[in-house]
Amino acid sequence: MNEKDEKTPSAETQERRSGLCSYILPLAVKTLIACLVLFSLIFALVGSFAPKAYMNLYHSFGNDGMATYYAAAAVKRAGEHPTDCDGTCDLSALLTTAMSCAENTEGHFDRKLMFAEKYLALPCHEKHSAIVDGKYIEGNDLSRSGLTVLSAIYGYDDYVSGVRMEALCGSDFAAATREITEKAMTERKDTALMNELIAYTDFGDYSAFGSGELLGNVREYFSAISEGASADVEAYGKGNPDIRKAADIASRLGRLYDLAYNMNKAEQGINAASPHFTSEVVRSVYNAYKGFIDTASAPA
């Protein structure tokens, strides 16, 4: 027998190897599937006991859809909230993250509405919002770019009111219309109404402004907030630079511009006979906003 013949496996050996592979491979596949199923069950079971941890996990991965699901479960499992809270409680932080997750996903209006309403119902929500605003200030300054950023994110408590109205529009637009109509009639100093009106008009249905009553009240509210902002701009120019005051004024002016822009579209949408929010008004509000940014961020 030559060398080649000696190294060639016999037919019997090849059959044994083939039989062994045909047994091991299916077993390995079944084992892998069983492990995956078991891991999924364990993962789901742990998630039911620690939804907040899973919310943070999915949020960190950028999967805010799943994060919103676990956020809702975590909020429902949250215990009673102390009435003397200083704004540093776990629940306010949980709801802040929950709203962030919901805002980054399409739909989920019911969950978004629940998060916002529970946040605004907290006795410490204003204190927590002040903490959030303080963190925004820490990461910015009175430079033009820093103040521009602050104008878009400062005023967290009012922002949550806008999130709530956005969610209400998506889930029950008729209820949103009733609420915005009543608030526009009674509120003249509440800056949160700006966020609510912006969210309401972002929805794109302007039919409620056709009656004239809502439109007239929004005009009066806009004028009242504009006058207050103008007075604060004048007072700021006479005092020492203060980043919190500057952020507050810039935020109001920025929202006034957004509201004027949306109301310009609303008046066009209903073909208002005597439009108030003309292109000139929109441009004037923007110039006031831009002028304050430039003035407040200029070196002393």
Short mmCIF file of C-alpha atoms in Angstrom, two decimals:
data_model
loop_
_atom_site.label_atom_id
_atom_site.label_comp_id
_atom_site.label_asym_id
_atom_site.label_seq_id
_atom_site.Cartn_x
_atom_site.Cartn_y
_atom_site.Cartn_z
CA MET A 1 0.00 0.00 0.00
CA ASN A 2 1.45 3.37 -0.97
CA GLU A 3 1.63 6.47 1.23
CA LYS A 4 -1.46 8.03 -0.36
CA ASP A 5 -3.54 4.98 0.37
CA GLU A 6 -2.43 4.95 4.03
CA LYS A 7 -3.64 8.57 4.61
CA THR A 8 -7.01 8.07 2.90
CA PRO A 9 -9.80 7.49 5.51
CA SER A 10 -11.75 4.33 5.07
CA ALA A 11 -15.40 4.50 4.06
CA GLU A 12 -16.38 3.31 7.54
CA THR A 13 -14.46 6.17 9.20
CA GLN A 14 -16.06 8.72 6.90
CA GLU A 15 -19.51 7.38 7.73
CA ARG A 16 -18.81 7.66 11.47
CA ARG A 17 -17.66 11.27 11.08
CA SER A 18 -20.66 12.14 8.94
CA GLY A 19 -23.03 10.58 11.44
CA LEU A 20 -21.42 12.44 14.31
CA CYS A 21 -21.74 15.80 12.50
CA SER A 22 -25.35 15.10 11.60
CA TYR A 23 -26.02 14.57 15.31
CA ILE A 24 -23.97 17.45 16.77
CA LEU A 25 -25.03 20.23 14.39
CA PRO A 26 -28.81 19.93 14.99
CA LEU A 27 -28.13 19.60 18.72
CA ALA A 28 -25.99 22.76 18.67
CA VAL A 29 -28.68 24.67 16.77
CA LYS A 30 -31.38 23.53 19.19
CA THR A 31 -29.20 24.46 22.16
CA LEU A 32 -28.54 27.91 20.70
CA ILE A 33 -32.26 28.51 20.09
CA ALA A 34 -33.09 27.33 23.60
CA CYS A 35 -30.46 29.68 25.06
CA LEU A 36 -31.81 32.61 23.06
CA VAL A 37 -35.37 31.89 24.19
CA LEU A 38 -34.24 31.52 27.79
CA PHE A 39 -32.24 34.74 27.60
CA SER A 40 -35.25 36.56 26.14
CA LEU A 41 -37.47 35.29 28.92
CA ILE A 42 -34.98 36.31 31.59
CA PHE A 43 -34.50 39.70 29.92
CA ALA A 44 -38.26 40.30 29.84
CA LEU A 45 -38.68 39.10 33.41
CA VAL A 46 -35.96 41.39 34.73
CA GLY A 47 -37.47 44.25 32.72
CA SER A 48 -40.79 43.82 34.51
CA PHE A 49 -39.03 44.29 37.85
CA ALA A 50 -36.61 47.04 36.77
CA PRO A 51 -38.34 49.08 34.02
CA LYS A 52 -36.43 52.25 34.87
CA ALA A 53 -33.09 50.53 34.28
CA TYR A 54 -34.33 49.23 30.94
CA MET A 55 -35.62 52.67 30.02
CA ASN A 56 -32.15 54.11 30.60
CA LEU A 57 -30.55 51.20 28.74
CA TYR A 58 -32.67 51.60 25.61
CA HIS A 59 -32.41 55.40 25.81
CA SER A 60 -28.61 55.14 25.86
CA PHE A 61 -28.76 52.88 22.77
CA GLY A 62 -30.97 55.41 20.97
CA ASN A 63 -33.99 53.09 20.88
CA ASP A 64 -36.43 55.61 22.36
CA GLY A 65 -39.45 53.63 21.21
CA MET A 66 -38.64 50.79 23.61
CA ALA A 67 -37.39 53.30 26.18
CA THR A 68 -40.82 54.97 26.12
CA TYR A 69 -42.49 51.61 26.71
CA TYR A 70 -40.39 50.89 29.80
CA ALA A 71 -40.70 54.52 30.94
CA ALA A 72 -44.48 54.12 31.07
CA ALA A 73 -44.08 50.95 33.14
CA ALA A 74 -41.62 52.68 35.48
CA VAL A 75 -43.94 55.65 36.00
CA LYS A 76 -46.86 53.36 36.81
CA ARG A 77 -44.73 51.54 39.39
CA ALA A 78 -43.56 54.75 41.06
CA GLY A 79 -44.63 55.19 44.67
CA GLU A 80 -46.10 58.14 46.52
CA HIS A 81 -44.35 61.47 46.17
CA PRO A 82 -43.44 63.56 49.26
CA THR A 83 -45.11 66.97 49.45
CA ASP A 84 -41.97 68.68 50.78
CA CYS A 85 -39.69 67.57 47.92
CA ASP A 86 -36.92 69.97 46.89
CA GLY A 87 -37.03 68.95 43.23
CA THR A 88 -34.26 66.35 43.36
CA CYS A 89 -36.57 63.33 43.64
CA ASP A 90 -36.27 60.24 41.46
CA LEU A 91 -39.80 60.66 40.08
CA SER A 92 -39.22 64.11 38.61
CA ALA A 93 -35.97 62.88 37.03
CA LEU A 94 -37.75 59.76 35.72
CA LEU A 95 -40.51 61.83 34.11
CA THR A 96 -37.94 64.19 32.58
CA THR A 97 -36.22 61.27 30.86
CA ALA A 98 -39.56 59.70 29.94
CA MET A 99 -40.69 62.86 28.14
CA SER A 100 -37.36 63.07 26.34
CA CYS A 101 -37.81 59.50 25.09
CA ALA A 102 -41.41 60.13 24.02
CA GLU A 103 -40.49 63.35 22.22
CA ASN A 104 -37.96 61.43 20.09
CA THR A 105 -40.54 58.92 18.86
CA GLU A 106 -43.51 59.18 16.52
CA GLY A 107 -46.94 58.87 18.09
CA HIS A 108 -47.20 57.64 21.69
CA PHE A 109 -49.47 60.62 22.44
CA ASP A 110 -51.16 58.80 25.31
CA ARG A 111 -47.86 58.11 27.06
CA LYS A 112 -46.51 61.58 26.34
CA LEU A 113 -49.68 63.10 27.79
CA MET A 114 -49.41 60.93 30.89
CA PHE A 115 -45.76 61.86 31.46
CA ALA A 116 -46.39 65.60 31.08
CA GLU A 117 -49.50 65.65 33.25
CA LYS A 118 -47.85 63.66 36.02
CA TYR A 119 -44.85 65.99 35.90
CA LEU A 120 -46.96 69.15 36.14
CA ALA A 121 -48.94 67.57 38.99
CA LEU A 122 -45.81 67.08 41.09
CA PRO A 123 -45.62 69.56 43.99
CA CYS A 124 -41.92 69.98 43.18
CA HIS A 125 -42.17 70.44 39.40
CA GLU A 126 -41.22 74.12 39.48
CA LYS A 127 -38.21 73.38 41.68
CA HIS A 128 -37.08 70.54 39.45
CA SER A 129 -37.55 72.70 36.36
CA ALA A 130 -35.37 75.37 37.97
CA ILE A 131 -32.68 72.70 38.49
CA VAL A 132 -32.94 71.68 34.82
CA ASP A 133 -32.67 75.31 33.73
CA GLY A 134 -29.66 75.72 36.01
CA LYS A 135 -27.92 72.82 34.27
CA TYR A 136 -28.61 74.42 30.91
CA ILE A 137 -26.97 77.62 32.14
CA GLU A 138 -23.91 75.72 33.37
CA GLY A 139 -23.27 74.50 29.85
CA ASN A 140 -23.69 77.91 28.19
CA ASP A 141 -22.75 81.54 28.70
CA LEU A 142 -23.61 85.05 27.57
CA SER A 143 -21.83 84.71 24.25
CA ARG A 144 -24.00 85.03 21.16
CA SER A 145 -24.00 81.29 20.50
CA GLY A 146 -24.54 80.41 24.15
CA LEU A 147 -27.45 82.78 24.58
CA THR A 148 -29.01 81.58 21.32
CA VAL A 149 -28.90 78.01 22.62
CA LEU A 150 -30.37 79.09 25.95
CA SER A 151 -33.20 80.91 24.20
CA ALA A 152 -34.28 77.58 22.68
CA ILE A 153 -34.06 75.37 25.79
CA TYR A 154 -34.48 77.66 28.82
CA GLY A 155 -37.84 77.58 30.62
CA TYR A 156 -38.31 73.86 31.18
CA ASP A 157 -41.58 74.15 33.09
CA ASP A 158 -43.22 76.01 30.20
CA TYR A 159 -41.72 73.48 27.79
CA VAL A 160 -43.52 70.63 29.58
CA SER A 161 -46.81 72.51 29.20
CA GLY A 162 -46.12 72.62 25.46
CA VAL A 163 -45.36 68.88 25.42
CA ARG A 164 -48.67 68.24 27.16
CA MET A 165 -50.62 70.35 24.64
CA GLU A 166 -48.85 68.64 21.74
CA ALA A 167 -49.87 65.25 23.11
CA LEU A 168 -53.43 66.42 23.78
CA CYS A 169 -53.73 67.66 20.18
CA GLY A 170 -52.62 64.27 18.95
CA SER A 171 -54.98 62.29 21.19
CA ASP A 172 -58.05 64.58 21.44
CA PHE A 173 -57.90 67.72 19.33
CA ALA A 174 -61.42 68.81 20.31
CA ALA A 175 -60.41 68.78 24.00
CA ALA A 176 -57.23 70.69 23.14
CA THR A 177 -59.30 73.32 21.33
CA ARG A 178 -61.66 73.77 24.29
CA GLU A 179 -58.73 74.12 26.68
CA ILE A 180 -56.73 76.54 24.54
CA THR A 181 -59.83 78.67 23.95
CA GLU A 182 -60.51 78.97 27.69
CA LYS A 183 -56.91 79.73 28.55
CA ALA A 184 -56.55 82.36 25.84
CA MET A 185 -59.61 84.06 27.28
CA THR A 186 -58.36 84.20 30.88
CA GLU A 187 -54.57 84.17 30.79
CA ARG A 188 -52.53 87.30 30.14
CA LYS A 189 -49.29 86.73 32.05
CA ASP A 190 -48.78 82.97 31.90
CA THR A 191 -45.76 82.38 29.66
CA ALA A 192 -46.54 78.65 29.50
CA LEU A 193 -49.49 79.54 27.27
CA MET A 194 -47.01 80.57 24.58
CA ASN A 195 -45.67 77.01 24.43
CA GLU A 196 -49.22 75.65 24.41
CA LEU A 197 -50.30 77.95 21.59
CA ILE A 198 -47.19 77.10 19.57
CA ALA A 199 -47.88 73.37 20.03
CA TYR A 200 -51.56 73.87 19.17
CA THR A 201 -50.85 75.83 15.98
CA ASP A 202 -48.07 73.40 15.01
CA PHE A 203 -50.84 70.81 14.66
CA GLY A 204 -51.96 72.63 11.51
CA ASP A 205 -55.73 72.81 12.10
CA TYR A 206 -56.65 76.52 12.24
CA SER A 207 -60.43 76.15 12.06
CA ALA A 208 -60.98 77.25 15.67
CA PHE A 209 -59.58 80.69 14.83
CA GLY A 210 -62.34 81.24 12.28
CA SER A 211 -64.88 82.24 14.94
CA GLY A 212 -62.86 85.36 15.75
CA GLU A 213 -63.11 85.04 19.55
CA LEU A 214 -60.07 82.80 19.95
CA LEU A 215 -58.10 84.83 17.44
CA GLY A 216 -58.89 88.08 19.24
CA ASN A 217 -57.89 86.66 22.62
CA VAL A 218 -54.61 85.33 21.23
CA ARG A 219 -53.86 88.76 19.81
CA GLU A 220 -54.49 90.38 23.20
CA TYR A 221 -52.37 87.76 24.97
CA PHE A 222 -49.55 88.23 22.46
CA SER A 223 -49.61 92.00 23.00
CA ALA A 224 -49.53 91.61 26.80
CA ILE A 225 -46.55 89.22 26.74
CA SER A 226 -44.75 91.41 24.18
CA GLU A 227 -45.15 94.50 26.37
CA GLY A 228 -43.78 92.64 29.38
CA ALA A 229 -40.81 91.35 27.40
CA SER A 230 -40.07 94.85 26.03
CA ALA A 231 -40.10 96.30 29.55
CA ASP A 232 -37.71 93.60 30.75
CA VAL A 233 -35.38 94.22 27.81
CA GLU A 234 -35.23 97.91 28.71
CA ALA A 235 -34.64 97.16 32.40
CA TYR A 236 -31.93 94.61 31.52
CA GLY A 237 -30.03 97.25 29.56
CA LYS A 238 -29.90 99.46 32.64
CA GLY A 239 -28.68 96.76 35.03
CA ASN A 240 -25.71 94.44 35.35
CA PRO A 241 -25.44 91.44 33.01
CA ASP A 242 -27.18 88.42 34.49
CA ILE A 243 -27.27 85.16 32.60
CA ARG A 244 -30.51 83.92 34.16
CA LYS A 245 -32.35 87.12 33.32
CA ALA A 246 -30.83 87.15 29.86
CA ALA A 247 -31.84 83.51 29.27
CA ASP A 248 -35.39 84.20 30.46
CA ILE A 249 -35.82 87.26 28.23
CA ALA A 250 -34.22 85.56 25.20
CA SER A 251 -36.48 82.55 25.73
CA ARG A 252 -39.63 84.66 25.81
CA LEU A 253 -38.60 86.66 22.75
CA GLY A 254 -37.76 83.49 20.86
CA ARG A 255 -41.14 81.97 21.70
CA LEU A 256 -42.92 85.19 20.76
CA TYR A 257 -41.30 84.92 17.36
CA ASP A 258 -42.36 81.27 16.99
CA LEU A 259 -45.90 82.16 18.01
CA ALA A 260 -46.06 85.15 15.64
CA TYR A 261 -44.79 82.95 12.80
CA ASN A 262 -47.40 80.26 13.48
CA MET A 263 -50.22 82.77 13.90
CA ASN A 264 -49.24 84.37 10.59
CA LYS A 265 -49.86 80.99 8.96
CA ALA A 266 -53.08 80.55 10.96
CA GLU A 267 -54.48 83.90 9.80
CA GLN A 268 -53.56 83.01 6.24
CA GLY A 269 -55.20 79.61 6.68
CA ILE A 270 -58.55 81.15 7.66
CA ASN A 271 -58.20 84.13 5.31
CA ALA A 272 -58.50 86.60 8.18
CA ALA A 273 -60.13 89.84 7.03
CA SER A 274 -57.88 92.12 9.08
CA PRO A 275 -54.73 90.13 9.85
CA HIS A 276 -52.74 91.15 12.91
CA PHE A 277 -49.79 88.76 12.59
CA THR A 278 -48.53 90.17 9.32
CA SER A 279 -45.10 89.47 7.84
CA GLU A 280 -44.02 92.86 9.20
CA VAL A 281 -45.03 91.86 12.74
CA VAL A 282 -43.19 88.55 12.43
CA ARG A 283 -40.06 90.32 11.16
CA SER A 284 -40.30 92.93 13.94
CA VAL A 285 -40.46 90.27 16.65
CA TYR A 286 -37.54 88.42 15.13
CA ASN A 287 -35.49 91.63 14.99
CA ALA A 288 -36.29 92.29 18.65
CA TYR A 289 -35.13 88.78 19.53
CA LYS A 290 -31.97 89.04 17.44
CA GLY A 291 -31.24 92.54 18.76
CA PHE A 292 -31.45 91.39 22.36
CA ILE A 293 -29.13 88.45 21.68
CA ASP A 294 -26.57 90.79 20.14
CA THR A 295 -26.87 93.39 22.91
CA ALA A 296 -26.83 90.98 25.86
CA SER A 297 -23.88 89.00 24.47
CA ALA A 298 -21.77 92.08 23.67
CA PRO A 299 -18.72 92.57 25.96
CA ALA A 300 -19.38 95.03 28.80
#
